[in-house]
mmCIF file of C-alpha atoms and ligand atoms in Angstrom:
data_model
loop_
_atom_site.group_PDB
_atom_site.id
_atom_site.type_symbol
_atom_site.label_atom_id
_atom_site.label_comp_id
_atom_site.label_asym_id
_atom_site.label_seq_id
_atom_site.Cartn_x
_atom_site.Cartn_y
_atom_site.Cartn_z
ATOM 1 C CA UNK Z 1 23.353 6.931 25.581
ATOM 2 C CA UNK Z 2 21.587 3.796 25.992
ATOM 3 C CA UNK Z 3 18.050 3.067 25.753
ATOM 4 C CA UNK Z 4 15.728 1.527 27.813
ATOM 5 C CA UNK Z 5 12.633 -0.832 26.581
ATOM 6 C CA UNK Z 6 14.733 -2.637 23.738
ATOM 7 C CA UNK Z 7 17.764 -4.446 23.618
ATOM 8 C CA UNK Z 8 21.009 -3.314 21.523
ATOM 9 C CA UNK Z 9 20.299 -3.053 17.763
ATOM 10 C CA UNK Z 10 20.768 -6.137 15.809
ATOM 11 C CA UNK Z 11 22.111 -5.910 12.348
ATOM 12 C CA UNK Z 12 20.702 -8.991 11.389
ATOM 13 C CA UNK Z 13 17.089 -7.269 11.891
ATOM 14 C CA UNK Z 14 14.836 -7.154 8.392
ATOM 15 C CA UNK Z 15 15.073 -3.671 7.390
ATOM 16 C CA UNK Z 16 19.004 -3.666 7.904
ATOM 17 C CA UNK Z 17 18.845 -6.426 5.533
ATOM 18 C CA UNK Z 18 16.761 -4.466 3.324
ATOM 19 C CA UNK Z 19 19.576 -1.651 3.533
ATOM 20 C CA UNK Z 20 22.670 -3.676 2.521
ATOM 21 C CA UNK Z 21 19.900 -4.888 -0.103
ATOM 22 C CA UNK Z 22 20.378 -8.206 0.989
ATOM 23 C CA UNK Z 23 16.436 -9.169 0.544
ATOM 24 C CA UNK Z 24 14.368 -7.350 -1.966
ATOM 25 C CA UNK Z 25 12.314 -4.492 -1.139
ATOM 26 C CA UNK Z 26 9.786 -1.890 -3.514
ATOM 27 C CA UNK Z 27 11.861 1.290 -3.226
ATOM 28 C CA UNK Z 28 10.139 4.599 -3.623
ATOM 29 C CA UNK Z 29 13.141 6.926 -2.766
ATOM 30 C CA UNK Z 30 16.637 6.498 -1.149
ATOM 31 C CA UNK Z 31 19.280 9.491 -0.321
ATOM 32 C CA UNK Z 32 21.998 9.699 2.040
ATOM 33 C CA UNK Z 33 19.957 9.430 5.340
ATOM 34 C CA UNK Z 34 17.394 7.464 4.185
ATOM 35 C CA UNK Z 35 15.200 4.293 2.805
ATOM 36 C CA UNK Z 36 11.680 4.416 1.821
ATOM 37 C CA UNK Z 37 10.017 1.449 0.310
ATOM 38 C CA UNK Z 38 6.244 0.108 0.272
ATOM 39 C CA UNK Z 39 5.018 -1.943 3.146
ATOM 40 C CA UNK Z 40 4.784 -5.916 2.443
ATOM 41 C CA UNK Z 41 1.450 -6.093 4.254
ATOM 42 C CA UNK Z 42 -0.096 -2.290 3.475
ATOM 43 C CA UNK Z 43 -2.881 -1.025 5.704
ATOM 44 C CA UNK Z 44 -4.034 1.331 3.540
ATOM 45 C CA UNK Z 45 -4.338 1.978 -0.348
ATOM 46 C CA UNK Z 46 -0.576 3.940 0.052
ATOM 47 C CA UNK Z 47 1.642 2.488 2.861
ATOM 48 C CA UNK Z 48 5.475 3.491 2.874
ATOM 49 C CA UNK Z 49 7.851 2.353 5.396
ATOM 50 C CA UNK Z 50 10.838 5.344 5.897
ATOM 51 C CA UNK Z 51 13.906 4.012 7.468
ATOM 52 C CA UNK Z 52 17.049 5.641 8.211
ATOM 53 C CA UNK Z 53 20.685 4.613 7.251
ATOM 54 C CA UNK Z 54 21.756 4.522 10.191
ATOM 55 C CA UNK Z 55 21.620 1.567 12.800
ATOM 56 C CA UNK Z 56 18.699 2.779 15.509
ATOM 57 C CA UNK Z 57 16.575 0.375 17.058
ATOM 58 C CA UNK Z 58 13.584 2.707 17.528
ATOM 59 C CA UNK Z 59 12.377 6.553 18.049
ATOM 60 C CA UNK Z 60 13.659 7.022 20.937
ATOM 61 C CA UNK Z 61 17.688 5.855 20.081
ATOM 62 C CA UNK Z 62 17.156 8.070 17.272
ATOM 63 C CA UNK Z 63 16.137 11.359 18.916
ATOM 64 C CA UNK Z 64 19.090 10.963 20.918
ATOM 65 C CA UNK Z 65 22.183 9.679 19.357
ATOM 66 C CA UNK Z 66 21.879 10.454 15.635
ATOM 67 C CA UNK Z 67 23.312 13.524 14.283
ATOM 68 C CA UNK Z 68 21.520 16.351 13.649
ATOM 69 C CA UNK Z 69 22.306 16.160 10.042
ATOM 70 C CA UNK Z 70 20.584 12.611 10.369
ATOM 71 C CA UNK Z 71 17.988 13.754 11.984
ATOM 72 C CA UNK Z 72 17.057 16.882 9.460
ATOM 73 C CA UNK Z 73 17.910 14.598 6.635
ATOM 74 C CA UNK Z 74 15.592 11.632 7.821
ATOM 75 C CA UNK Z 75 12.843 14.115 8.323
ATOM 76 C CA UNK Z 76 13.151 16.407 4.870
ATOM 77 C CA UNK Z 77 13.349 12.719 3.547
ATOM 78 C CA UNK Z 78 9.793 11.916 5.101
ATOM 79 C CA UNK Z 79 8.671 14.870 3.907
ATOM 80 C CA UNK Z 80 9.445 14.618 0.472
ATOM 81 C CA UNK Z 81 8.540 10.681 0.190
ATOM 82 C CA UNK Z 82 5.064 11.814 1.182
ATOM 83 C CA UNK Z 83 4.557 14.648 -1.577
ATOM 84 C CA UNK Z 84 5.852 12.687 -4.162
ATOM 85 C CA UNK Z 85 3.695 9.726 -3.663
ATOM 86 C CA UNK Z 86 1.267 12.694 -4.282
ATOM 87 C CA UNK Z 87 -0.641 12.812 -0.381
ATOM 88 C CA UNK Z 88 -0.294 16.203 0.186
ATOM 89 C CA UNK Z 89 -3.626 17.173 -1.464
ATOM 90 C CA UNK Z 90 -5.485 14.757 0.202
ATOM 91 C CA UNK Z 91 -3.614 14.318 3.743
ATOM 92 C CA UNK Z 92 -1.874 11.473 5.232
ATOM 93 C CA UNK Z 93 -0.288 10.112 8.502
ATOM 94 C CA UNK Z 94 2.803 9.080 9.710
ATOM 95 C CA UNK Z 95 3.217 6.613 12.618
ATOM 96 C CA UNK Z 96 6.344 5.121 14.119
ATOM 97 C CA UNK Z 97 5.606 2.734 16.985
ATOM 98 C CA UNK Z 98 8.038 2.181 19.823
ATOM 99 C CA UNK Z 99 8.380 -0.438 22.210
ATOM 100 C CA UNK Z 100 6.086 -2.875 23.445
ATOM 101 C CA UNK Z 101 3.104 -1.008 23.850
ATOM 102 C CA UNK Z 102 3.747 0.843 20.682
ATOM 103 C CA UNK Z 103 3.393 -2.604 19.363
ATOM 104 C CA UNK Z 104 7.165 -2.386 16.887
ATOM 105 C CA UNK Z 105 7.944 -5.281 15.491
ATOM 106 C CA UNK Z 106 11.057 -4.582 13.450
ATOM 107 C CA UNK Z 107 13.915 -3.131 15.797
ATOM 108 C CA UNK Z 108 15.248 -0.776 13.220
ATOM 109 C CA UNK Z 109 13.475 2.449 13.837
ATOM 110 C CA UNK Z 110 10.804 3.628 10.391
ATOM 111 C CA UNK Z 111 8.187 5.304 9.871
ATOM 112 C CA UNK Z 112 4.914 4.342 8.670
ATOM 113 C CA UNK Z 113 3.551 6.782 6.272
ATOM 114 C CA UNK Z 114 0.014 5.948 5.321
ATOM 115 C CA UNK Z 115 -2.362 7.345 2.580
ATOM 116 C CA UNK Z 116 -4.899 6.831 -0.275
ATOM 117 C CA UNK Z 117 -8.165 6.631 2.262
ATOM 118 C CA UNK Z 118 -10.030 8.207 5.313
ATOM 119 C CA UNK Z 119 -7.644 6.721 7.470
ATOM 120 C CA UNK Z 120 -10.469 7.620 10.866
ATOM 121 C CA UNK Z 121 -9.419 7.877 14.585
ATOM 122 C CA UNK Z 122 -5.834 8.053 15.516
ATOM 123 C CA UNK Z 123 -5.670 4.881 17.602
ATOM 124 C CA UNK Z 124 -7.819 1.587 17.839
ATOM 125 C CA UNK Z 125 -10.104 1.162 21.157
ATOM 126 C CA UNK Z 126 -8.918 -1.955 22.812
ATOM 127 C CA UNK Z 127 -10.604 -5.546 22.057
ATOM 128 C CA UNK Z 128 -13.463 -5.923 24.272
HETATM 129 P P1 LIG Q 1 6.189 -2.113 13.219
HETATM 130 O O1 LIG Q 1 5.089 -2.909 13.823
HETATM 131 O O2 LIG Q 1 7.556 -2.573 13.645
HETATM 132 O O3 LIG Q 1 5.992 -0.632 13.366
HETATM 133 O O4 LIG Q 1 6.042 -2.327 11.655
HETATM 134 C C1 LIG Q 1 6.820 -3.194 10.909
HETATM 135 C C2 LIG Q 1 6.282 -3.184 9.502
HETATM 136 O O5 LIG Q 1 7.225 -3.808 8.656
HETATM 137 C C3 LIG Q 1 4.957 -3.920 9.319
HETATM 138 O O6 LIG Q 1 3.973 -3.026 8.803
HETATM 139 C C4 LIG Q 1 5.314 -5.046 8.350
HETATM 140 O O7 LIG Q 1 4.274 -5.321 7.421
HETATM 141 C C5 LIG Q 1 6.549 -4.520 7.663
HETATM 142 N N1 LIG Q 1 7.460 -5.545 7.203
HETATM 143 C C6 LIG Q 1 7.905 -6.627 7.912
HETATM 144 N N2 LIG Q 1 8.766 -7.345 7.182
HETATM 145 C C7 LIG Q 1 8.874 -6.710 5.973
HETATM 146 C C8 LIG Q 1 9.623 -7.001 4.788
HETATM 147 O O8 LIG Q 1 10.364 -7.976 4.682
HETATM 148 N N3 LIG Q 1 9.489 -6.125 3.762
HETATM 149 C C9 LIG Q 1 8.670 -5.024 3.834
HETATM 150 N N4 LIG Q 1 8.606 -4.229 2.756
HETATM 151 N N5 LIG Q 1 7.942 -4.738 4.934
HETATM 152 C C10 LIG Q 1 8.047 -5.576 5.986
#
Protein backbone atom coordinates (compact mmCIF):
# COMPACT_ATOMS: atom_id res chain seq x y z
CA UNK A 1 0.00 0.00 0.00
CA UNK A 2 1.27 3.34 -0.62
CA UNK A 3 1.62 6.15 1.64
CA UNK A 4 0.60 9.46 1.59
CA UNK A 5 2.71 12.63 3.06
CA UNK A 6 6.22 11.29 1.76
CA UNK A 7 7.53 10.30 -1.36
CA UNK A 8 8.87 6.59 -2.20
CA UNK A 9 11.80 5.56 0.05
CA UNK A 10 15.16 6.48 -1.14
CA UNK A 11 18.00 4.16 -0.52
CA UNK A 12 20.40 6.72 -0.78
CA UNK A 13 18.78 8.31 2.55
CA UNK A 14 21.47 8.53 5.73
CA UNK A 15 20.39 5.82 7.89
CA UNK A 16 20.24 3.29 4.84
CA UNK A 17 23.72 4.28 4.45
CA UNK A 18 24.33 3.69 7.96
CA UNK A 19 22.79 0.05 7.38
CA UNK A 20 24.97 -1.17 4.47
CA UNK A 21 27.62 0.55 6.92
CA UNK A 22 28.58 2.70 4.30
CA UNK A 23 29.21 5.87 6.80
CA UNK A 24 30.15 5.24 10.35
CA UNK A 25 27.74 5.16 13.05
CA UNK A 26 28.10 4.41 17.30
CA UNK A 27 26.25 1.09 17.43
CA UNK A 28 24.63 0.05 20.65
CA UNK A 29 22.84 -3.17 19.39
CA UNK A 30 21.98 -4.73 15.95
CA UNK A 31 19.82 -8.14 15.33
CA UNK A 32 17.93 -9.29 12.48
CA UNK A 33 15.20 -6.52 12.41
CA UNK A 34 17.06 -3.94 13.67
CA UNK A 35 19.81 -0.93 14.10
CA UNK A 36 20.31 1.06 17.13
CA UNK A 37 23.09 3.53 17.34
CA UNK A 38 23.60 6.96 19.35
CA UNK A 39 22.26 10.13 17.89
CA UNK A 40 25.03 12.54 16.18
CA UNK A 41 23.39 15.60 17.72
CA UNK A 42 21.83 13.99 21.25
CA UNK A 43 19.08 15.92 23.00
CA UNK A 44 19.50 14.45 26.04
CA UNK A 45 22.35 12.86 28.26
CA UNK A 46 21.20 9.17 26.46
CA UNK A 47 19.82 9.57 22.87
CA UNK A 48 19.52 6.30 20.65
CA UNK A 49 18.22 6.29 17.24
CA UNK A 50 16.36 2.53 16.51
CA UNK A 51 16.00 1.82 12.90
CA UNK A 52 14.70 -1.10 11.21
CA UNK A 53 16.32 -3.31 8.43
CA UNK A 54 14.00 -2.93 6.36
CA UNK A 55 13.46 -0.04 3.74
CA UNK A 56 10.34 2.19 5.36
CA UNK A 57 10.23 5.72 4.92
CA UNK A 58 8.34 6.49 8.15
CA UNK A 59 5.70 5.09 10.91
CA UNK A 60 3.13 4.95 9.01
CA UNK A 61 4.77 2.60 5.83
CA UNK A 62 5.84 0.56 8.62
CA UNK A 63 2.59 -0.21 10.46
CA UNK A 64 1.35 -1.28 7.26
CA UNK A 65 3.57 -3.16 4.99
CA UNK A 66 6.21 -4.78 7.21
CA UNK A 67 5.74 -8.19 8.43
CA UNK A 68 4.58 -8.96 11.54
CA UNK A 69 7.74 -10.68 12.40
CA UNK A 70 9.31 -7.14 11.56
CA UNK A 71 7.15 -5.49 13.38
CA UNK A 72 7.46 -7.72 16.83
CA UNK A 73 11.12 -7.89 16.16
CA UNK A 74 11.62 -4.01 15.71
CA UNK A 75 9.64 -3.49 18.84
CA UNK A 76 11.26 -6.39 21.34
CA UNK A 77 14.41 -4.68 19.74
CA UNK A 78 13.32 -1.17 21.20
CA UNK A 79 12.60 -2.68 24.13
CA UNK A 80 15.64 -4.29 24.90
CA UNK A 81 17.99 -1.30 23.51
CA UNK A 82 16.30 0.74 26.22
CA UNK A 83 16.99 -1.68 29.31
CA UNK A 84 20.31 -2.27 28.40
CA UNK A 85 21.38 1.25 28.12
CA UNK A 86 20.09 0.84 31.76
CA UNK A 87 16.65 3.49 31.54
CA UNK A 88 14.33 1.32 32.91
CA UNK A 89 14.93 2.41 36.54
CA UNK A 90 14.75 5.81 35.85
CA UNK A 91 12.19 6.07 32.76
CA UNK A 92 12.64 7.20 29.32
CA UNK A 93 10.79 8.14 26.04
CA UNK A 94 10.57 7.09 22.73
CA UNK A 95 9.54 9.41 19.85
CA UNK A 96 9.34 8.73 16.14
CA UNK A 97 8.23 11.77 14.15
CA UNK A 98 6.34 11.47 10.89
CA UNK A 99 5.83 13.74 8.19
CA UNK A 100 5.99 17.30 7.99
CA UNK A 101 4.42 18.32 10.99
CA UNK A 102 6.07 15.58 12.89
CA UNK A 103 9.04 17.51 11.81
CA UNK A 104 11.24 13.88 10.26
CA UNK A 105 14.06 14.66 8.71
CA UNK A 106 15.58 11.34 7.71
CA UNK A 107 13.03 9.30 5.45
CA UNK A 108 13.96 5.98 6.87
CA UNK A 109 11.54 5.39 9.65
CA UNK A 110 13.57 5.25 13.69
CA UNK A 111 12.89 5.82 16.71
CA UNK A 112 14.20 8.24 19.06
CA UNK A 113 14.75 6.78 22.39
CA UNK A 114 15.75 9.40 24.89
CA UNK A 115 17.09 9.18 28.53
CA UNK A 116 19.57 10.22 31.29
CA UNK A 117 17.35 13.51 32.46
CA UNK A 118 13.81 14.90 33.38
CA UNK A 119 13.01 14.97 29.93
CA UNK A 120 9.49 17.58 31.02
CA UNK A 121 6.33 18.03 28.82
CA UNK A 122 5.71 15.78 25.94
CA UNK A 123 5.74 18.42 23.20
CA UNK A 124 7.22 22.05 22.84
CA UNK A 125 4.54 25.09 22.85
CA UNK A 126 4.97 26.83 19.58
CA UNK A 127 7.46 29.98 19.16
CA UNK A 128 5.63 32.98 20.07
P1 LIG B 1 14.07 13.06 12.67
O1 LIG B 1 13.93 14.54 12.77
O2 LIG B 1 14.07 12.56 11.26
O3 LIG B 1 13.12 12.32 13.56
O4 LIG B 1 15.48 12.73 13.33
C1 LIG B 1 16.63 12.47 12.61
C2 LIG B 1 17.76 12.33 13.60
O5 LIG B 1 18.87 11.77 12.94
C3 LIG B 1 18.22 13.64 14.23
O6 LIG B 1 18.09 13.57 15.65
C4 LIG B 1 19.68 13.75 13.77
O7 LIG B 1 20.53 14.31 14.76
C5 LIG B 1 20.04 12.32 13.45
N1 LIG B 1 21.05 12.17 12.43
C6 LIG B 1 21.09 12.80 11.22
N2 LIG B 1 22.16 12.40 10.51
C7 LIG B 1 22.82 11.49 11.30
C8 LIG B 1 24.01 10.73 11.10
O8 LIG B 1 24.69 10.79 10.08
N3 LIG B 1 24.37 9.90 12.11
C9 LIG B 1 23.65 9.80 13.27
N4 LIG B 1 24.10 8.95 14.21
N5 LIG B 1 22.53 10.52 13.49
C10 LIG B 1 22.12 11.35 12.51
Amino acid sequence: MSITGLPPYDSTNIFARILRGEIPSRKVHEDDYALAFHDINPQAPVHVLVIPKGPYVSHADFSVNATEAEIAGFWRAVGKVARDLGLESSGYRILSNMGADGGQEVPHFHVHIFGGRRLGRMVPRPEA
